[in-house]
Amino acid sequence: MRYALLICTDESAEMAMSPEEGQAQYAKYMTFQEEVGAAILNGARLRPTTDATTVRVRDGEVLASDGPFAETKEQMGGFYLVEAKDLDEAIDIASKIPGAQQGSIEVRPIWDM
Amino acid sequence: MTGDWDVAEECTQDAFARALETWPRDGVPRSPGAWLTTAARNLALDRLRRAAVGASKLQQVATLATEDDSDDAEERDVIDVDDSGVEDDRLRLIFTCCHPALGLEARVALTLRTLAGLTTPEIARAFLVPEPTMAQRLVRAKRKIRNAAIPYRVPPAHLLPERTTAVLAVLYLLFNEGYAASSGADLVRVDLCAEAIRLARTLTELMPDEPEALGLLALMLLHDARRASRVDEIGELITLEDQDRTRWDREAIEDGVDRLDAALRREQPGPYQVQAAIAACHATATTAAATDWVEIAALYGALARMIPSPVVELNRAVAIAMADGPEAGLRAVGVIEESGDLDGYHLLPATRADLLRRLGRHDEAATAYRQALDLTTSDAERRYLQRRLDEVETAR
C-alpha cells in the first residue's frame, strides 16, 4: 500500500524560526528519513503559501490568483509518499515525522489507477 | 432523604461517555500504572496466537474488508461458526471494527453489524437515524477499512493497551446508549445493553488477562442488574435510594462482583474497575442507609486521578456529602464552582440545591433549583427538579 503523508503545520511559526532552530528542525527530518529508509518513496518540502499561486479554469479562461486555495490555520508544508504494509504501519511512520510534534499529519491512501 | 445519588450516578456515566468521545479523538491519556504490564500483555498475545487460524476462515472474514455491500450473509456465518480459530478471528474483527481511524459512530455501528449480527434496520432504529443513513455509514466504514488498509489483526504489543481501550470504549458507549434509554419505550435500545454485555463477555474470554475488560463487564452487569427498578410504571426515574432492592437481579450482581474480584486480583487498576467497584458498593448494600459512602468517596478520588474530569469531581463531592455531611459536600462543590469547569452544567446547581435543602437552607436551595431548571434539557430531570423546588418552597 502506498500512502501520502501530508505534513500540515503552522507555517508562520516555521518562518519565525531562527537559523539555528531551522537547522535543528532540518536535522530532525534527516534523522527521520534515515530511520524510515526505503519505505519513503518520495517527498518534498514546500515553499510557504506566500509563494503559492492558485489556478482555476472557468469558461475556458485560466484564472491565476495569489495564495493558497483555502485560508487555514495549518498549511501543507511538505509531504512524503511512503510504502507501508497497512494503515497501522503508515500511522507509525507518520508519528515519527518531526512536524507531527507541533502540527498534524494527514495520512491519505494512494488511489491506484 | 435525598435523590442525590442517582443524579450523581447519571453524571458519572455522562463524564465517562464524554471521555470516551474525546479519547479516540485526542488520544488516550497516559494513566500511569493503569495498563497491562509487558508480561501480562505477552501472555495474552501468546494465548491468542496459539489458536490456529484456518486460511479459509480468514478468507471469509476478509469479506468484511472487501465487500462494499452492507448486507451480506457471509459476515454473519463467520461469527456464528464455532470451531477452533474462530475466537481468534473474532478478536481480530473486534480490533478492526474499533480501529481509531474509524469515526466513533462508525465503530459502534460496525461492531453491532459484524459482531452482534444486528441488521442494518435494527441498528438504525437503535440509534434513531434513518435506515439509509445507517446503511451509508456502514458502507463508508467498510470502504475505509479496505481503501486505507486498516489491518485485520490483534495489534502488536506496543499498540495493544490503547487499542484495547478503544474497544472497551465502543462497548461501553453501546451499553450507555441502551441504558440511558431504558426509561423510554423503545425496547430495541434496551437490547443494546444485552448486546454490549454479551460482547464484553466475549472479550473477557478472548483476553482473559485484561483486567479492564473484566472491569467493564462487571460495571455493565452491576448497572444492568438494577435496570428493572430504575423507572416506575409511568416511566418516571426512581432514585437509587427509593428503588425496590428486592427487584434487583441478584444473579447479575453476584456475577458482576465475581468479575470485579477477578479483575482486582490482577492488581492493575483502571477506570472501568474503579467504576465497577463503585457500582458494587451500591449493588451490595442491603439498604440505602447501609451504603459505604466513605469507600465510594475514596473510589471517586481514585477515578479522578485516572481520568481527571470535573464531572467525576462532582460525583466525589456528592459521595463526600453522604459520608461526611452536606457541609463537607458543599465545600467540595464550591471548589468545582470556582474552577468554572462545569459552568452551564445543570447538575452542578442541582447538587448544590440538594445539599442546601438537606441543611434546611430552603431559600438558597430554591434559588439553586431554579438555576438547575433553567439549564436542564431532560423532561424527566425537569420534573424531578420541579418537585424538589415545590418542596423547599412549601417548607420555607
XYZ file of C-alpha atoms in Angstrom, chain A residues 1 3 85-88 91-92 109, chain B residues 99 101 147-151 153 163:
18
model
C 0.000 0.000 0.000
C 0.188 6.431 1.380
C 2.006 -2.768 4.814
C -1.189 -1.324 6.250
C -2.652 1.725 7.926
C -1.040 0.957 11.279
C 0.418 5.746 11.175
C 3.647 4.587 12.772
C -4.050 6.172 0.866
C -9.889 0.920 14.937
C -9.069 5.570 12.273
C -9.137 1.507 0.942
C -6.980 2.697 3.812
C -5.908 -0.888 4.574
C -6.926 -0.905 8.207
C -5.249 -4.103 9.363
C -5.311 -8.362 13.298
C -6.342 -0.122 21.113
